[in-house]
């Protein structure tokens, strides 16, 4: 007859440590350690960013991946072997993400080349120069394996603008003063007719006369080139609003409106550092502006802060001696992380770009930037609340072109729900673009640029 439960012994049962028990326990431990390796890395997302500059393909995964690649001519192909992977639906979805309008990729084929190795074959539309590199986890991203497909001959900003009809072929080195209409809010000066360099589809408008001290100099109008820089893009979404709005989308929309308004002025042409949703490193943004010999560089952003109550527009210029406020320093540090988040191959960065990116600008450039910043801030203050009533300064990497007056505009706080709603509104975007245009026109009315002597 079995004992009742309350009479049963509660003493621990001793199991003899036989060789079989030890081997079984060791095997279980070994399997638990090796199981992640046995299942291989897990692909969490695949993304494709086509652009004229280059096409980027990103594989985001939960661990480092080892990849080897080679190119094959006739027809042009890029072959990539990735170790530690098994073919799965996420990888297969890469096939459908290739767009017909991609400048460089015709299609991609994905297959299990051999056990634990997946092969990607990119059928190309032309010969490319590939860069394949890994990025460590940063921000919201895990490990990323990046394939950047560049054209053999890099895209030239001037050639691209000529192709779009935005650059006159016979105006490579115009000299003299611009032919901008006088700003109604600026001190009125005598007017002289504009020259034949006015854009043909627009009527010739008067321009401000040179100061008397320069009256004997030849008055030859030249085109003004403005570089607009929509912040972030591609892998770098920028700040995210409470309703999910992405800074990179908002600022690109504002930049395109601003480009249209500026080009309505005579003798003005505009270059966008990016005209689509793709990532451009900070140094490349600066270099693009210098290649087109830009007279101004305007970077456009939509700020975010740790609390949703922060609000207002701001304008920043570079500082040689440290930030003008703690908030300005914090913002500059955050914006300077763009290369880490967007993904830059540090091993391929040219020495020239590095020198431009980290070289301190001249005092003259900063002084001109302050004049531009004040003119623009004054106009923005007429339509929006200002976060600070004065232009601020900090060490923004994107403002370090040594020979171009450069400003960074924080149009509003996208982290503030009320301001996020305004930023998404077409009418408000148009107002912001108009205010910046008026500020730029006022700056040139008071500070006409000198003849250009730089070379690209």
Short mmCIF file of N, CA and C in Angstrom, two decimals, residues 4-161:
data_model
loop_
_atom_site.label_atom_id
_atom_site.label_comp_id
_atom_site.label_asym_id
_atom_site.label_seq_id
_atom_site.Cartn_x
_atom_site.Cartn_y
_atom_site.Cartn_z
N UNK A 4 0.87 7.74 2.32
CA UNK A 4 0.22 9.03 2.07
C UNK A 4 1.28 10.09 1.76
N UNK A 5 0.91 11.15 1.05
CA UNK A 5 1.89 12.18 0.69
C UNK A 5 2.59 12.79 1.87
N UNK A 6 1.84 12.94 3.01
CA UNK A 6 2.48 13.60 4.15
C UNK A 6 3.48 12.71 4.84
N UNK A 7 3.53 11.43 4.49
CA UNK A 7 4.52 10.53 5.08
C UNK A 7 5.69 10.26 4.14
N UNK A 8 5.59 10.78 2.93
CA UNK A 8 6.66 10.52 1.98
C UNK A 8 7.90 11.31 2.35
N UNK A 9 9.08 10.76 2.05
CA UNK A 9 10.34 11.41 2.36
C UNK A 9 10.56 12.60 1.44
N UNK A 10 11.05 13.72 2.00
CA UNK A 10 11.40 14.92 1.22
C UNK A 10 12.89 15.08 1.05
N UNK A 11 13.67 14.09 1.43
CA UNK A 11 15.13 14.17 1.29
C UNK A 11 15.51 14.19 -0.19
N UNK A 12 16.54 14.95 -0.56
CA UNK A 12 16.95 15.01 -1.97
C UNK A 12 17.43 13.67 -2.47
N UNK A 13 17.12 13.41 -3.71
CA UNK A 13 17.53 12.15 -4.33
C UNK A 13 18.91 12.35 -4.94
N UNK A 14 19.83 11.51 -4.66
CA UNK A 14 21.19 11.61 -5.17
C UNK A 14 21.31 10.76 -6.43
N UNK A 15 21.72 11.43 -7.55
CA UNK A 15 21.91 10.70 -8.81
C UNK A 15 23.40 10.49 -9.00
N UNK A 16 23.80 9.28 -9.21
CA UNK A 16 25.24 9.02 -9.38
C UNK A 16 25.79 9.67 -10.65
N UNK A 17 26.95 10.35 -10.55
CA UNK A 17 27.59 11.02 -11.67
C UNK A 17 28.33 10.01 -12.53
N UNK A 18 27.60 9.37 -13.39
CA UNK A 18 28.22 8.41 -14.29
C UNK A 18 28.83 9.14 -15.47
N UNK A 19 29.62 8.46 -16.24
CA UNK A 19 30.25 9.03 -17.44
C UNK A 19 29.19 9.46 -18.46
N UNK A 20 28.12 8.64 -18.55
CA UNK A 20 27.05 8.95 -19.51
C UNK A 20 26.36 10.27 -19.13
N UNK A 21 26.13 10.49 -17.83
CA UNK A 21 25.48 11.72 -17.36
C UNK A 21 26.32 12.94 -17.70
N UNK A 22 27.63 12.84 -17.45
CA UNK A 22 28.53 13.96 -17.75
C UNK A 22 28.56 14.26 -19.24
N UNK A 23 28.64 13.23 -20.08
CA UNK A 23 28.68 13.44 -21.52
C UNK A 23 27.39 14.08 -22.01
N UNK A 24 26.26 13.64 -21.43
CA UNK A 24 24.97 14.20 -21.85
C UNK A 24 24.88 15.67 -21.48
N UNK A 25 25.32 16.02 -20.27
CA UNK A 25 25.28 17.41 -19.83
C UNK A 25 26.21 18.28 -20.67
N UNK A 26 27.38 17.76 -20.95
CA UNK A 26 28.33 18.52 -21.78
C UNK A 26 27.80 18.73 -23.18
N UNK A 27 27.17 17.71 -23.73
CA UNK A 27 26.61 17.85 -25.07
C UNK A 27 25.51 18.89 -25.13
N UNK A 28 24.66 18.91 -24.08
CA UNK A 28 23.59 19.92 -24.03
C UNK A 28 24.16 21.32 -23.99
N UNK A 29 25.21 21.51 -23.15
CA UNK A 29 25.86 22.82 -23.06
C UNK A 29 26.47 23.22 -24.38
N UNK A 30 27.13 22.30 -25.07
CA UNK A 30 27.77 22.59 -26.34
C UNK A 30 26.75 23.00 -27.39
N UNK A 31 25.61 22.31 -27.41
CA UNK A 31 24.56 22.65 -28.36
C UNK A 31 23.99 24.03 -28.10
N UNK A 32 23.86 24.38 -26.81
CA UNK A 32 23.31 25.69 -26.48
C UNK A 32 24.26 26.80 -26.91
N UNK A 33 25.56 26.53 -26.85
CA UNK A 33 26.55 27.53 -27.28
C UNK A 33 26.59 27.64 -28.79
N UNK A 34 26.50 26.53 -29.48
CA UNK A 34 26.67 26.52 -30.93
C UNK A 34 25.38 26.76 -31.69
N UNK A 35 24.23 26.74 -31.01
CA UNK A 35 22.97 26.86 -31.73
C UNK A 35 22.86 28.14 -32.54
N UNK A 36 23.31 29.32 -32.03
CA UNK A 36 23.24 30.50 -32.88
C UNK A 36 24.08 30.37 -34.13
N UNK A 37 25.25 29.72 -33.99
CA UNK A 37 26.11 29.54 -35.16
C UNK A 37 25.48 28.55 -36.14
N UNK A 38 24.81 27.54 -35.56
CA UNK A 38 24.23 26.53 -36.43
C UNK A 38 23.10 27.11 -37.27
N UNK A 39 22.29 28.00 -36.67
CA UNK A 39 21.18 28.55 -37.43
C UNK A 39 21.63 29.67 -38.36
N UNK A 40 22.83 30.22 -38.15
CA UNK A 40 23.33 31.28 -39.01
C UNK A 40 22.75 32.63 -38.64
N UNK A 41 23.25 33.66 -39.31
CA UNK A 41 22.75 35.01 -39.06
C UNK A 41 21.32 35.15 -39.57
N UNK A 42 20.58 36.05 -38.95
CA UNK A 42 19.20 36.29 -39.34
C UNK A 42 19.08 37.65 -40.03
N UNK A 43 18.65 37.67 -41.28
CA UNK A 43 18.43 38.91 -42.01
C UNK A 43 17.14 39.55 -41.51
N UNK A 44 17.22 40.78 -41.04
CA UNK A 44 16.08 41.47 -40.45
C UNK A 44 15.38 42.38 -41.44
N UNK A 45 16.13 42.90 -42.43
CA UNK A 45 15.52 43.80 -43.42
C UNK A 45 16.45 43.89 -44.62
N UNK A 46 15.88 44.15 -45.79
CA UNK A 46 16.65 44.45 -46.99
C UNK A 46 16.10 45.74 -47.57
N UNK A 47 17.00 46.64 -47.99
CA UNK A 47 16.58 47.94 -48.50
C UNK A 47 17.41 48.28 -49.73
N UNK A 48 16.79 49.00 -50.67
CA UNK A 48 17.49 49.44 -51.89
C UNK A 48 17.23 50.94 -52.07
N UNK A 49 18.31 51.70 -52.31
CA UNK A 49 18.22 53.16 -52.46
C UNK A 49 18.82 53.56 -53.80
N UNK A 50 18.04 53.59 -54.87
CA UNK A 50 18.59 53.97 -56.18
C UNK A 50 18.70 55.49 -56.31
N UNK A 51 19.78 55.96 -56.93
CA UNK A 51 19.97 57.39 -57.17
C UNK A 51 20.97 57.56 -58.31
N UNK A 52 20.99 58.74 -58.90
CA UNK A 52 21.93 59.01 -59.99
C UNK A 52 23.37 58.93 -59.49
N UNK A 53 23.60 59.38 -58.24
CA UNK A 53 24.96 59.36 -57.70
C UNK A 53 25.48 57.94 -57.54
N UNK A 54 24.64 57.06 -57.00
CA UNK A 54 24.99 55.67 -56.78
C UNK A 54 23.75 54.94 -56.29
N UNK A 55 23.77 53.61 -56.37
CA UNK A 55 22.69 52.80 -55.80
C UNK A 55 23.24 52.05 -54.59
N UNK A 56 22.49 52.09 -53.50
CA UNK A 56 22.90 51.38 -52.29
C UNK A 56 21.93 50.24 -52.02
N UNK A 57 22.48 49.08 -51.65
CA UNK A 57 21.70 47.93 -51.19
C UNK A 57 22.16 47.61 -49.77
N UNK A 58 21.20 47.47 -48.87
CA UNK A 58 21.51 47.25 -47.45
C UNK A 58 20.88 45.95 -46.98
N UNK A 59 21.67 45.12 -46.32
CA UNK A 59 21.16 43.94 -45.61
C UNK A 59 21.38 44.20 -44.12
N UNK A 60 20.28 44.30 -43.38
CA UNK A 60 20.38 44.50 -41.93
C UNK A 60 20.20 43.15 -41.26
N UNK A 61 21.09 42.83 -40.31
CA UNK A 61 21.09 41.50 -39.72
C UNK A 61 21.46 41.57 -38.26
N UNK A 62 21.36 40.44 -37.57
CA UNK A 62 21.59 40.42 -36.13
C UNK A 62 23.02 40.13 -35.73
N UNK A 63 23.90 39.96 -36.69
CA UNK A 63 25.31 39.72 -36.37
C UNK A 63 26.17 40.10 -37.57
N UNK A 64 27.48 40.08 -37.38
CA UNK A 64 28.39 40.40 -38.49
C UNK A 64 28.30 39.34 -39.58
N UNK A 65 28.42 39.77 -40.82
CA UNK A 65 28.45 38.86 -41.95
C UNK A 65 29.77 39.02 -42.70
N UNK A 66 30.28 37.92 -43.18
CA UNK A 66 31.49 37.95 -43.99
C UNK A 66 31.10 37.82 -45.45
N UNK A 67 31.52 38.80 -46.25
CA UNK A 67 31.14 38.79 -47.67
C UNK A 67 32.37 38.97 -48.54
N UNK A 68 32.38 38.28 -49.66
CA UNK A 68 33.39 38.48 -50.69
C UNK A 68 32.66 38.82 -51.99
N UNK A 69 33.32 39.59 -52.85
CA UNK A 69 32.64 39.99 -54.09
C UNK A 69 33.65 40.08 -55.22
N UNK A 70 33.13 40.00 -56.45
CA UNK A 70 33.94 40.21 -57.64
C UNK A 70 33.02 40.66 -58.77
N UNK A 71 33.60 41.33 -59.76
CA UNK A 71 32.81 41.82 -60.89
C UNK A 71 33.12 40.96 -62.11
N UNK A 72 32.12 40.81 -62.97
CA UNK A 72 32.24 40.00 -64.18
C UNK A 72 31.82 40.87 -65.37
N UNK A 73 32.65 40.98 -66.41
CA UNK A 73 32.28 41.78 -67.58
C UNK A 73 31.47 40.98 -68.60
N UNK A 74 30.84 41.69 -69.52
CA UNK A 74 30.26 41.11 -70.75
C UNK A 74 29.33 39.92 -70.51
N UNK A 75 28.15 40.10 -69.99
CA UNK A 75 27.59 41.38 -69.51
C UNK A 75 28.06 41.69 -68.09
N UNK A 76 27.94 42.97 -67.73
CA UNK A 76 28.45 43.42 -66.44
C UNK A 76 27.59 42.84 -65.30
N UNK A 77 28.30 42.23 -64.33
CA UNK A 77 27.63 41.67 -63.16
C UNK A 77 28.49 41.90 -61.93
N UNK A 78 27.81 42.02 -60.80
CA UNK A 78 28.49 42.03 -59.50
C UNK A 78 28.03 40.79 -58.76
N UNK A 79 29.01 39.97 -58.33
CA UNK A 79 28.70 38.71 -57.63
C UNK A 79 29.16 38.85 -56.19
N UNK A 80 28.27 38.56 -55.25
CA UNK A 80 28.57 38.67 -53.82
C UNK A 80 28.25 37.35 -53.15
N UNK A 81 29.21 36.78 -52.44
CA UNK A 81 29.00 35.57 -51.63
C UNK A 81 29.01 35.96 -50.16
N UNK A 82 27.95 35.58 -49.45
CA UNK A 82 27.81 35.93 -48.03
C UNK A 82 27.80 34.64 -47.22
N UNK A 83 28.75 34.54 -46.29
CA UNK A 83 28.87 33.34 -45.47
C UNK A 83 27.97 33.42 -44.25
N UNK A 84 27.60 32.26 -43.75
CA UNK A 84 26.79 32.19 -42.54
C UNK A 84 25.32 32.44 -42.77
N UNK A 85 24.84 32.25 -43.99
CA UNK A 85 23.44 32.50 -44.32
C UNK A 85 22.81 31.30 -44.99
N UNK A 86 21.53 31.15 -44.75
CA UNK A 86 20.71 30.21 -45.49
C UNK A 86 19.62 31.02 -46.19
N UNK A 87 19.27 30.60 -47.39
CA UNK A 87 18.27 31.33 -48.18
C UNK A 87 16.93 31.32 -47.44
N UNK A 88 16.30 32.50 -47.33
CA UNK A 88 15.02 32.61 -46.66
C UNK A 88 14.15 33.64 -47.37
N UNK A 89 12.88 33.76 -47.03
CA UNK A 89 11.98 34.69 -47.72
C UNK A 89 12.44 36.14 -47.68
N UNK A 90 13.07 36.57 -46.57
CA UNK A 90 13.52 37.97 -46.48
C UNK A 90 14.58 38.26 -47.54
N UNK A 91 15.52 37.34 -47.72
CA UNK A 91 16.53 37.52 -48.75
C UNK A 91 15.90 37.48 -50.14
N UNK A 92 14.97 36.60 -50.34
CA UNK A 92 14.31 36.49 -51.65
C UNK A 92 13.55 37.76 -52.01
N UNK A 93 13.08 38.49 -50.97
CA UNK A 93 12.32 39.71 -51.24
C UNK A 93 13.16 40.80 -51.89
N UNK A 94 14.49 40.65 -51.85
CA UNK A 94 15.37 41.62 -52.49
C UNK A 94 15.09 41.71 -53.98
N UNK A 95 14.71 40.60 -54.59
CA UNK A 95 14.46 40.56 -56.03
C UNK A 95 13.39 41.58 -56.43
N UNK A 96 12.32 41.64 -55.65
CA UNK A 96 11.19 42.52 -55.98
C UNK A 96 11.47 43.98 -55.65
N UNK A 97 12.53 44.26 -54.90
CA UNK A 97 12.81 45.64 -54.51
C UNK A 97 13.62 46.40 -55.55
N UNK A 98 14.11 45.72 -56.57
CA UNK A 98 14.85 46.41 -57.63
C UNK A 98 13.86 47.10 -58.56
N UNK A 99 13.97 48.41 -58.71
CA UNK A 99 13.05 49.18 -59.54
C UNK A 99 13.53 49.23 -60.99
N UNK A 100 12.59 49.33 -61.90
CA UNK A 100 12.97 49.36 -63.32
C UNK A 100 13.77 50.62 -63.65
N UNK A 101 13.54 51.69 -62.89
CA UNK A 101 14.26 52.93 -63.16
C UNK A 101 15.60 53.04 -62.45
N UNK A 102 16.04 51.98 -61.80
CA UNK A 102 17.35 52.02 -61.12
C UNK A 102 18.43 52.31 -62.15
N UNK A 103 19.28 53.31 -61.92
CA UNK A 103 20.29 53.68 -62.92
C UNK A 103 21.33 52.59 -63.18
N UNK A 104 21.57 51.71 -62.21
CA UNK A 104 22.70 50.80 -62.33
C UNK A 104 22.35 49.33 -62.26
N UNK A 105 21.27 48.96 -61.59
CA UNK A 105 20.92 47.54 -61.42
C UNK A 105 19.76 47.18 -62.34
N UNK A 106 19.97 46.16 -63.16
CA UNK A 106 18.90 45.66 -64.03
C UNK A 106 18.00 44.69 -63.27
N UNK A 107 18.63 43.76 -62.57
CA UNK A 107 17.90 42.80 -61.74
C UNK A 107 18.89 42.14 -60.80
N UNK A 108 18.39 41.41 -59.81
CA UNK A 108 19.26 40.67 -58.91
C UNK A 108 18.74 39.25 -58.79
N UNK A 109 19.67 38.30 -58.72
CA UNK A 109 19.34 36.89 -58.53
C UNK A 109 19.93 36.44 -57.19
N UNK A 110 19.13 35.69 -56.43
CA UNK A 110 19.53 35.25 -55.10
C UNK A 110 19.43 33.73 -55.04
N UNK A 111 20.47 33.07 -54.56
CA UNK A 111 20.44 31.61 -54.49
C UNK A 111 21.39 31.08 -53.44
N UNK A 112 21.17 29.80 -53.06
CA UNK A 112 22.05 29.12 -52.12
C UNK A 112 23.20 28.54 -52.93
N UNK A 113 24.35 29.19 -52.87
CA UNK A 113 25.49 28.77 -53.67
C UNK A 113 26.07 27.45 -53.20
N UNK A 114 26.17 27.30 -51.88
CA UNK A 114 26.62 26.08 -51.24
C UNK A 114 26.16 26.15 -49.79
N UNK A 115 26.27 25.07 -49.03
CA UNK A 115 25.78 25.11 -47.65
C UNK A 115 26.35 26.29 -46.86
N UNK A 116 25.46 27.06 -46.24
CA UNK A 116 25.84 28.17 -45.39
C UNK A 116 26.40 29.37 -46.16
N UNK A 117 26.23 29.39 -47.47
CA UNK A 117 26.70 30.52 -48.28
C UNK A 117 25.61 30.91 -49.29
N UNK A 118 25.19 32.16 -49.22
CA UNK A 118 24.20 32.68 -50.16
C UNK A 118 24.92 33.55 -51.19
N UNK A 119 24.54 33.40 -52.44
CA UNK A 119 25.15 34.20 -53.52
C UNK A 119 24.12 35.18 -54.08
N UNK A 120 24.53 36.45 -54.19
CA UNK A 120 23.74 37.48 -54.86
C UNK A 120 24.44 37.83 -56.17
N UNK A 121 23.69 37.85 -57.26
CA UNK A 121 24.23 38.24 -58.55
C UNK A 121 23.43 39.45 -59.04
N UNK A 122 24.11 40.60 -59.13
CA UNK A 122 23.48 41.82 -59.63
C UNK A 122 23.78 41.95 -61.12
N UNK A 123 22.74 41.84 -61.94
CA UNK A 123 22.90 42.11 -63.37
C UNK A 123 22.84 43.63 -63.56
N UNK A 124 23.87 44.20 -64.19
CA UNK A 124 24.06 45.64 -64.20
C UNK A 124 23.72 46.25 -65.55
N UNK A 125 23.35 47.52 -65.53
CA UNK A 125 23.07 48.26 -66.76
C UNK A 125 24.32 48.88 -67.36
N UNK A 126 25.36 49.01 -66.55
CA UNK A 126 26.64 49.54 -67.02
C UNK A 126 27.73 49.11 -66.05
N UNK A 127 28.96 49.34 -66.43
CA UNK A 127 30.08 49.00 -65.55
C UNK A 127 30.03 49.88 -64.31
N UNK A 128 30.29 49.28 -63.15
CA UNK A 128 30.25 50.03 -61.90
C UNK A 128 31.52 49.79 -61.09
N UNK A 129 31.73 50.64 -60.10
CA UNK A 129 32.79 50.46 -59.11
C UNK A 129 32.12 50.16 -57.78
N UNK A 130 32.22 48.93 -57.29
CA UNK A 130 31.49 48.57 -56.07
C UNK A 130 32.29 48.89 -54.81
N UNK A 131 31.56 49.20 -53.76
CA UNK A 131 32.13 49.27 -52.41
C UNK A 131 31.26 48.39 -51.52
N UNK A 132 31.88 47.42 -50.88
CA UNK A 132 31.16 46.51 -49.98
C UNK A 132 31.79 46.64 -48.60
N UNK A 133 30.97 46.98 -47.60
CA UNK A 133 31.53 47.20 -46.26
C UNK A 133 30.45 46.95 -45.21
N UNK A 134 30.91 46.80 -43.95
CA UNK A 134 30.00 46.54 -42.83
C UNK A 134 29.89 47.78 -41.95
N UNK A 135 28.74 47.92 -41.32
CA UNK A 135 28.52 48.98 -40.35
C UNK A 135 28.09 48.37 -39.03
N UNK A 136 28.69 48.83 -37.95
CA UNK A 136 28.32 48.36 -36.63
C UNK A 136 26.97 48.96 -36.22
N UNK A 137 26.29 48.34 -35.25
CA UNK A 137 24.99 48.87 -34.82
C UNK A 137 25.10 50.32 -34.36
N UNK A 138 24.13 51.14 -34.78
CA UNK A 138 24.07 52.55 -34.37
C UNK A 138 22.62 52.99 -34.46
N UNK A 139 22.20 53.82 -33.51
CA UNK A 139 20.83 54.30 -33.50
C UNK A 139 19.85 53.13 -33.46
N UNK A 140 18.89 53.15 -34.39
CA UNK A 140 17.88 52.08 -34.43
C UNK A 140 18.33 50.88 -35.25
N UNK A 141 19.53 50.94 -35.83
CA UNK A 141 19.98 49.88 -36.73
C UNK A 141 20.82 48.84 -36.00
N UNK A 142 20.68 47.59 -36.45
CA UNK A 142 21.58 46.51 -36.04
C UNK A 142 22.78 46.50 -37.00
N UNK A 143 23.42 45.34 -37.13
CA UNK A 143 24.54 45.22 -38.07
C UNK A 143 24.02 45.41 -39.50
N UNK A 144 24.81 46.12 -40.32
CA UNK A 144 24.42 46.31 -41.71
C UNK A 144 25.57 45.93 -42.64
N UNK A 145 25.22 45.21 -43.69
CA UNK A 145 26.13 44.91 -44.78
C UNK A 145 25.70 45.78 -45.96
N UNK A 146 26.62 46.62 -46.44
CA UNK A 146 26.30 47.63 -47.44
C UNK A 146 26.96 47.31 -48.77
N UNK A 147 26.20 47.44 -49.86
CA UNK A 147 26.74 47.37 -51.22
C UNK A 147 26.45 48.72 -51.88
N UNK A 148 27.48 49.50 -52.14
CA UNK A 148 27.33 50.77 -52.85
C UNK A 148 27.86 50.58 -54.27
N UNK A 149 27.01 50.85 -55.26
CA UNK A 149 27.36 50.65 -56.66
C UNK A 149 27.52 52.03 -57.32
N UNK A 150 28.76 52.44 -57.54
CA UNK A 150 29.06 53.74 -58.12
C UNK A 150 29.37 53.60 -59.60
N UNK A 151 29.02 54.60 -60.41
CA UNK A 151 29.43 54.57 -61.82
C UNK A 151 30.95 54.70 -61.91
N UNK A 152 31.53 54.14 -62.96
CA UNK A 152 32.99 54.21 -63.13
C UNK A 152 33.43 55.66 -63.22
N UNK A 153 32.67 56.48 -63.95
CA UNK A 153 32.92 57.92 -64.00
C UNK A 153 31.93 58.60 -63.07
N UNK A 154 32.40 59.20 -61.97
CA UNK A 154 31.46 59.80 -61.01
C UNK A 154 30.59 60.87 -61.66
N UNK A 155 29.37 60.99 -61.15
CA UNK A 155 28.45 62.00 -61.65
C UNK A 155 28.99 63.38 -61.33
N UNK A 156 29.07 64.23 -62.35
CA UNK A 156 29.53 65.60 -62.17
C UNK A 156 28.33 66.51 -61.95
N UNK A 157 28.30 67.29 -60.85
CA UNK A 157 27.12 68.12 -60.58
C UNK A 157 26.79 69.10 -61.70
N UNK A 158 27.81 69.68 -62.32
CA UNK A 158 27.56 70.63 -63.41
C UNK A 158 26.97 69.92 -64.61
N UNK A 159 27.54 68.75 -64.97
CA UNK A 159 27.02 67.99 -66.10
C UNK A 159 25.57 67.58 -65.86
N UNK A 160 25.26 67.21 -64.61
CA UNK A 160 23.89 66.82 -64.29
C UNK A 160 22.94 67.99 -64.45
N UNK A 161 23.38 69.18 -64.05
CA UNK A 161 22.52 70.36 -64.17
C UNK A 161 22.35 70.77 -65.64
#
